[in-house]
């Protein structure tokens, strides 16, 4: 279920990290690496928290699942905004690069994970290996 998705997201994040950090280094040197590392930490924490919350809520019923999905989204986006605000004035942060890194990694990891997530009630969570649903 959701815990498997959370583990899978962490694994995909580990695969993306070297490429993303290298891109940050090319754009802004050491500060770019720090900026992208911060963005990756925020994105992975956000996505893993989402998967964990939904895994908890799913067995509780449809109403709890929907409330958790909507409420969790709003709270998690506020936390992302708070994280950006917290480093806004840091000398090492490049806000433009941070915005691009946050957007690209959120969308990229979500799109990549969507390929492997099953929306079927028969196989909630990750699709069985080798099966396209």
JSON list of C-alpha atoms in Angstrom, two decimals:
[
{"chain": "A", "resi": 1, "resn": "UNK", "atom": "CA", "xyz": [0.00, 0.00, 0.00]},
{"chain": "A", "resi": 2, "resn": "UNK", "atom": "CA", "xyz": [1.10, 3.54, 0.84]},
{"chain": "A", "resi": 3, "resn": "UNK", "atom": "CA", "xyz": [4.12, 2.41, 2.85]},
{"chain": "A", "resi": 4, "resn": "UNK", "atom": "CA", "xyz": [5.44, 0.60, -0.25]},
{"chain": "A", "resi": 5, "resn": "UNK", "atom": "CA", "xyz": [4.88, 3.78, -2.26]},
{"chain": "A", "resi": 6, "resn": "UNK", "atom": "CA", "xyz": [6.77, 5.81, 0.37]},
{"chain": "A", "resi": 7, "resn": "UNK", "atom": "CA", "xyz": [9.71, 3.37, 0.20]},
{"chain": "A", "resi": 8, "resn": "UNK", "atom": "CA", "xyz": [9.62, 3.46, -3.60]},
{"chain": "A", "resi": 9, "resn": "UNK", "atom": "CA", "xyz": [9.62, 7.27, -3.61]},
{"chain": "A", "resi": 10, "resn": "UNK", "atom": "CA", "xyz": [12.67, 7.34, -1.34]},
{"chain": "A", "resi": 11, "resn": "UNK", "atom": "CA", "xyz": [14.43, 4.89, -3.66]},
{"chain": "A", "resi": 12, "resn": "UNK", "atom": "CA", "xyz": [13.62, 6.99, -6.73]},
{"chain": "A", "resi": 13, "resn": "UNK", "atom": "CA", "xyz": [14.77, 10.09, -4.87]},
{"chain": "A", "resi": 14, "resn": "UNK", "atom": "CA", "xyz": [18.12, 8.43, -4.26]},
{"chain": "A", "resi": 15, "resn": "UNK", "atom": "CA", "xyz": [18.43, 7.74, -7.99]},
{"chain": "A", "resi": 16, "resn": "UNK", "atom": "CA", "xyz": [17.59, 11.34, -8.92]},
{"chain": "A", "resi": 17, "resn": "UNK", "atom": "CA", "xyz": [19.82, 12.98, -6.29]},
{"chain": "A", "resi": 18, "resn": "UNK", "atom": "CA", "xyz": [23.23, 12.74, -8.04]},
{"chain": "A", "resi": 19, "resn": "UNK", "atom": "CA", "xyz": [21.83, 14.13, -11.30]},
{"chain": "A", "resi": 20, "resn": "UNK", "atom": "CA", "xyz": [19.96, 16.95, -9.55]},
{"chain": "A", "resi": 21, "resn": "UNK", "atom": "CA", "xyz": [22.96, 17.91, -7.38]},
{"chain": "A", "resi": 22, "resn": "UNK", "atom": "CA", "xyz": [25.21, 17.93, -10.45]},
{"chain": "A", "resi": 23, "resn": "UNK", "atom": "CA", "xyz": [22.77, 20.24, -12.23]},
{"chain": "A", "resi": 24, "resn": "UNK", "atom": "CA", "xyz": [22.78, 22.53, -9.18]},
{"chain": "A", "resi": 25, "resn": "UNK", "atom": "CA", "xyz": [26.58, 22.59, -9.24]},
{"chain": "A", "resi": 26, "resn": "UNK", "atom": "CA", "xyz": [26.61, 23.52, -12.92]},
{"chain": "A", "resi": 27, "resn": "UNK", "atom": "CA", "xyz": [24.12, 26.34, -12.38]},
{"chain": "A", "resi": 28, "resn": "UNK", "atom": "CA", "xyz": [25.45, 27.90, -9.16]},
{"chain": "A", "resi": 29, "resn": "UNK", "atom": "CA", "xyz": [28.45, 25.98, -7.85]},
{"chain": "A", "resi": 30, "resn": "UNK", "atom": "CA", "xyz": [28.47, 24.96, -4.20]},
{"chain": "A", "resi": 31, "resn": "UNK", "atom": "CA", "xyz": [25.49, 27.16, -3.38]},
{"chain": "A", "resi": 32, "resn": "UNK", "atom": "CA", "xyz": [23.58, 25.47, -6.19]},
{"chain": "A", "resi": 33, "resn": "UNK", "atom": "CA", "xyz": [24.32, 22.07, -4.68]},
{"chain": "A", "resi": 34, "resn": "UNK", "atom": "CA", "xyz": [23.06, 23.26, -1.29]},
{"chain": "A", "resi": 35, "resn": "UNK", "atom": "CA", "xyz": [19.96, 24.80, -2.87]},
{"chain": "A", "resi": 36, "resn": "UNK", "atom": "CA", "xyz": [19.08, 21.64, -4.81]},
{"chain": "A", "resi": 37, "resn": "UNK", "atom": "CA", "xyz": [19.84, 19.42, -1.80]},
{"chain": "A", "resi": 38, "resn": "UNK", "atom": "CA", "xyz": [17.43, 21.52, 0.27]},
{"chain": "A", "resi": 39, "resn": "UNK", "atom": "CA", "xyz": [14.79, 21.29, -2.47]},
{"chain": "A", "resi": 40, "resn": "UNK", "atom": "CA", "xyz": [15.21, 17.51, -2.69]},
{"chain": "A", "resi": 41, "resn": "UNK", "atom": "CA", "xyz": [14.87, 17.14, 1.07]},
{"chain": "A", "resi": 42, "resn": "UNK", "atom": "CA", "xyz": [11.67, 19.21, 1.07]},
{"chain": "A", "resi": 43, "resn": "UNK", "atom": "CA", "xyz": [10.17, 17.34, -1.90]},
{"chain": "A", "resi": 44, "resn": "UNK", "atom": "CA", "xyz": [11.01, 13.87, -0.61]},
{"chain": "A", "resi": 45, "resn": "UNK", "atom": "CA", "xyz": [9.73, 14.69, 2.87]},
{"chain": "A", "resi": 46, "resn": "UNK", "atom": "CA", "xyz": [6.53, 16.06, 1.31]},
{"chain": "A", "resi": 47, "resn": "UNK", "atom": "CA", "xyz": [5.91, 13.04, -0.92]},
{"chain": "A", "resi": 48, "resn": "UNK", "atom": "CA", "xyz": [6.78, 10.46, 1.73]},
{"chain": "A", "resi": 49, "resn": "UNK", "atom": "CA", "xyz": [4.55, 12.25, 4.25]},
{"chain": "A", "resi": 50, "resn": "UNK", "atom": "CA", "xyz": [1.73, 12.24, 1.70]},
{"chain": "A", "resi": 51, "resn": "UNK", "atom": "CA", "xyz": [2.07, 8.51, 1.01]},
{"chain": "A", "resi": 52, "resn": "UNK", "atom": "CA", "xyz": [2.27, 7.74, 4.73]},
{"chain": "A", "resi": 53, "resn": "UNK", "atom": "CA", "xyz": [-0.81, 9.82, 5.56]},
{"chain": "A", "resi": 54, "resn": "UNK", "atom": "CA", "xyz": [-2.82, 8.22, 2.78]},
{"chain": "A", "resi": 55, "resn": "UNK", "atom": "CA", "xyz": [-1.68, 4.73, 3.84]},
{"chain": "A", "resi": 56, "resn": "UNK", "atom": "CA", "xyz": [-2.97, 5.48, 7.32]},
{"chain": "A", "resi": 57, "resn": "UNK", "atom": "CA", "xyz": [-6.25, 6.97, 6.06]},
{"chain": "A", "resi": 58, "resn": "UNK", "atom": "CA", "xyz": [-7.19, 4.35, 3.45]},
{"chain": "A", "resi": 59, "resn": "UNK", "atom": "CA", "xyz": [-8.34, 1.66, 5.91]},
{"chain": "A", "resi": 60, "resn": "UNK", "atom": "CA", "xyz": [-10.34, 4.26, 7.85]},
{"chain": "A", "resi": 61, "resn": "UNK", "atom": "CA", "xyz": [-12.87, 4.68, 5.05]},
{"chain": "A", "resi": 62, "resn": "UNK", "atom": "CA", "xyz": [-13.58, 6.95, 2.12]},
{"chain": "A", "resi": 63, "resn": "UNK", "atom": "CA", "xyz": [-14.51, 10.02, 4.16]},
{"chain": "A", "resi": 64, "resn": "UNK", "atom": "CA", "xyz": [-11.32, 9.92, 6.23]},
{"chain": "A", "resi": 65, "resn": "UNK", "atom": "CA", "xyz": [-9.27, 9.22, 3.10]},
{"chain": "A", "resi": 66, "resn": "UNK", "atom": "CA", "xyz": [-10.73, 12.21, 1.24]},
{"chain": "A", "resi": 67, "resn": "UNK", "atom": "CA", "xyz": [-10.39, 14.52, 4.25]},
{"chain": "A", "resi": 68, "resn": "UNK", "atom": "CA", "xyz": [-6.79, 13.39, 4.76]},
{"chain": "A", "resi": 69, "resn": "UNK", "atom": "CA", "xyz": [-5.98, 13.85, 1.08]},
{"chain": "A", "resi": 70, "resn": "UNK", "atom": "CA", "xyz": [-7.37, 17.40, 0.95]},
{"chain": "A", "resi": 71, "resn": "UNK", "atom": "CA", "xyz": [-6.32, 18.52, 4.42]},
{"chain": "A", "resi": 72, "resn": "UNK", "atom": "CA", "xyz": [-2.94, 16.85, 4.07]},
{"chain": "A", "resi": 73, "resn": "UNK", "atom": "CA", "xyz": [-2.34, 18.60, 0.75]},
{"chain": "A", "resi": 74, "resn": "UNK", "atom": "CA", "xyz": [-3.11, 22.02, 2.23]},
{"chain": "A", "resi": 75, "resn": "UNK", "atom": "CA", "xyz": [-0.94, 21.42, 5.30]},
{"chain": "A", "resi": 76, "resn": "UNK", "atom": "CA", "xyz": [1.94, 19.98, 3.23]},
{"chain": "A", "resi": 77, "resn": "UNK", "atom": "CA", "xyz": [1.87, 22.92, 0.80]},
{"chain": "A", "resi": 78, "resn": "UNK", "atom": "CA", "xyz": [1.94, 25.30, 3.77]},
{"chain": "A", "resi": 79, "resn": "UNK", "atom": "CA", "xyz": [4.96, 23.40, 5.11]},
{"chain": "A", "resi": 80, "resn": "UNK", "atom": "CA", "xyz": [6.71, 23.68, 1.73]},
{"chain": "A", "resi": 81, "resn": "UNK", "atom": "CA", "xyz": [6.00, 27.42, 1.75]},
{"chain": "A", "resi": 82, "resn": "UNK", "atom": "CA", "xyz": [7.28, 27.68, 5.31]},
{"chain": "A", "resi": 83, "resn": "UNK", "atom": "CA", "xyz": [10.46, 25.81, 4.35]},
{"chain": "A", "resi": 84, "resn": "UNK", "atom": "CA", "xyz": [11.08, 28.24, 1.47]},
{"chain": "A", "resi": 85, "resn": "UNK", "atom": "CA", "xyz": [10.36, 31.22, 3.70]},
{"chain": "A", "resi": 86, "resn": "UNK", "atom": "CA", "xyz": [12.79, 29.89, 6.33]},
{"chain": "A", "resi": 87, "resn": "UNK", "atom": "CA", "xyz": [15.72, 29.95, 3.87]},
{"chain": "A", "resi": 88, "resn": "UNK", "atom": "CA", "xyz": [14.60, 32.97, 1.85]},
{"chain": "A", "resi": 89, "resn": "UNK", "atom": "CA", "xyz": [17.37, 35.23, 3.19]},
{"chain": "A", "resi": 90, "resn": "UNK", "atom": "CA", "xyz": [20.10, 32.59, 3.49]},
{"chain": "A", "resi": 91, "resn": "UNK", "atom": "CA", "xyz": [23.29, 33.54, 1.68]},
{"chain": "A", "resi": 92, "resn": "UNK", "atom": "CA", "xyz": [23.58, 30.12, 0.00]},
{"chain": "A", "resi": 93, "resn": "UNK", "atom": "CA", "xyz": [20.05, 29.97, -1.39]},
{"chain": "A", "resi": 94, "resn": "UNK", "atom": "CA", "xyz": [19.29, 30.76, -5.02]},
{"chain": "A", "resi": 95, "resn": "UNK", "atom": "CA", "xyz": [15.54, 31.35, -5.06]},
{"chain": "A", "resi": 96, "resn": "UNK", "atom": "CA", "xyz": [15.12, 30.87, -8.81]},
{"chain": "A", "resi": 97, "resn": "UNK", "atom": "CA", "xyz": [17.02, 27.59, -8.73]},
{"chain": "A", "resi": 98, "resn": "UNK", "atom": "CA", "xyz": [15.08, 26.55, -5.61]},
{"chain": "A", "resi": 99, "resn": "UNK", "atom": "CA", "xyz": [11.78, 27.19, -7.39]},
{"chain": "A", "resi": 100, "resn": "UNK", "atom": "CA", "xyz": [12.85, 25.24, -10.45]},
{"chain": "A", "resi": 101, "resn": "UNK", "atom": "CA", "xyz": [14.23, 22.39, -8.35]},
{"chain": "A", "resi": 102, "resn": "UNK", "atom": "CA", "xyz": [11.08, 22.19, -6.21]},
{"chain": "A", "resi": 103, "resn": "UNK", "atom": "CA", "xyz": [8.80, 22.18, -9.24]},
{"chain": "A", "resi": 104, "resn": "UNK", "atom": "CA", "xyz": [10.89, 19.84, -11.39]},
{"chain": "A", "resi": 105, "resn": "UNK", "atom": "CA", "xyz": [11.51, 17.27, -8.67]},
{"chain": "A", "resi": 106, "resn": "UNK", "atom": "CA", "xyz": [7.89, 17.30, -7.45]},
{"chain": "A", "resi": 107, "resn": "UNK", "atom": "CA", "xyz": [6.50, 16.85, -10.94]},
{"chain": "A", "resi": 108, "resn": "UNK", "atom": "CA", "xyz": [9.26, 14.50, -12.10]},
{"chain": "A", "resi": 109, "resn": "UNK", "atom": "CA", "xyz": [9.05, 12.16, -9.12]},
{"chain": "A", "resi": 110, "resn": "UNK", "atom": "CA", "xyz": [5.24, 12.18, -9.19]},
{"chain": "A", "resi": 111, "resn": "UNK", "atom": "CA", "xyz": [5.15, 11.38, -12.90]},
{"chain": "A", "resi": 112, "resn": "UNK", "atom": "CA", "xyz": [7.75, 8.65, -12.49]},
{"chain": "A", "resi": 113, "resn": "UNK", "atom": "CA", "xyz": [5.93, 7.13, -9.51]},
{"chain": "A", "resi": 114, "resn": "UNK", "atom": "CA", "xyz": [2.54, 7.31, -11.25]},
{"chain": "A", "resi": 115, "resn": "UNK", "atom": "CA", "xyz": [3.83, 4.84, -13.81]},
{"chain": "A", "resi": 116, "resn": "UNK", "atom": "CA", "xyz": [4.22, 2.25, -11.03]},
{"chain": "A", "resi": 117, "resn": "UNK", "atom": "CA", "xyz": [1.21, 2.98, -8.82]},
{"chain": "A", "resi": 118, "resn": "UNK", "atom": "CA", "xyz": [-1.91, 0.90, -9.21]},
{"chain": "A", "resi": 119, "resn": "UNK", "atom": "CA", "xyz": [-5.29, 2.57, -9.03]},
{"chain": "A", "resi": 120, "resn": "UNK", "atom": "CA", "xyz": [-6.88, -0.87, -8.94]},
{"chain": "A", "resi": 121, "resn": "UNK", "atom": "CA", "xyz": [-8.67, -2.10, -5.84]},
{"chain": "A", "resi": 122, "resn": "UNK", "atom": "CA", "xyz": [-7.19, -5.54, -6.57]},
{"chain": "A", "resi": 123, "resn": "UNK", "atom": "CA", "xyz": [-3.64, -4.21, -6.16]},
{"chain": "A", "resi": 124, "resn": "UNK", "atom": "CA", "xyz": [-3.69, -1.01, -4.06]},
{"chain": "A", "resi": 125, "resn": "UNK", "atom": "CA", "xyz": [-0.29, 0.64, -3.81]},
{"chain": "A", "resi": 126, "resn": "UNK", "atom": "CA", "xyz": [2.43, -0.41, -6.22]},
{"chain": "A", "resi": 127, "resn": "UNK", "atom": "CA", "xyz": [1.57, -2.48, -9.30]},
{"chain": "A", "resi": 128, "resn": "UNK", "atom": "CA", "xyz": [2.79, -6.06, -9.19]},
{"chain": "A", "resi": 129, "resn": "UNK", "atom": "CA", "xyz": [6.15, -6.41, -10.93]},
{"chain": "A", "resi": 130, "resn": "UNK", "atom": "CA", "xyz": [5.88, -6.92, -14.69]},
{"chain": "A", "resi": 131, "resn": "UNK", "atom": "CA", "xyz": [2.19, -6.04, -14.85]},
{"chain": "A", "resi": 132, "resn": "UNK", "atom": "CA", "xyz": [0.77, -2.98, -16.54]},
{"chain": "A", "resi": 133, "resn": "UNK", "atom": "CA", "xyz": [-2.63, -2.05, -15.12]}
]
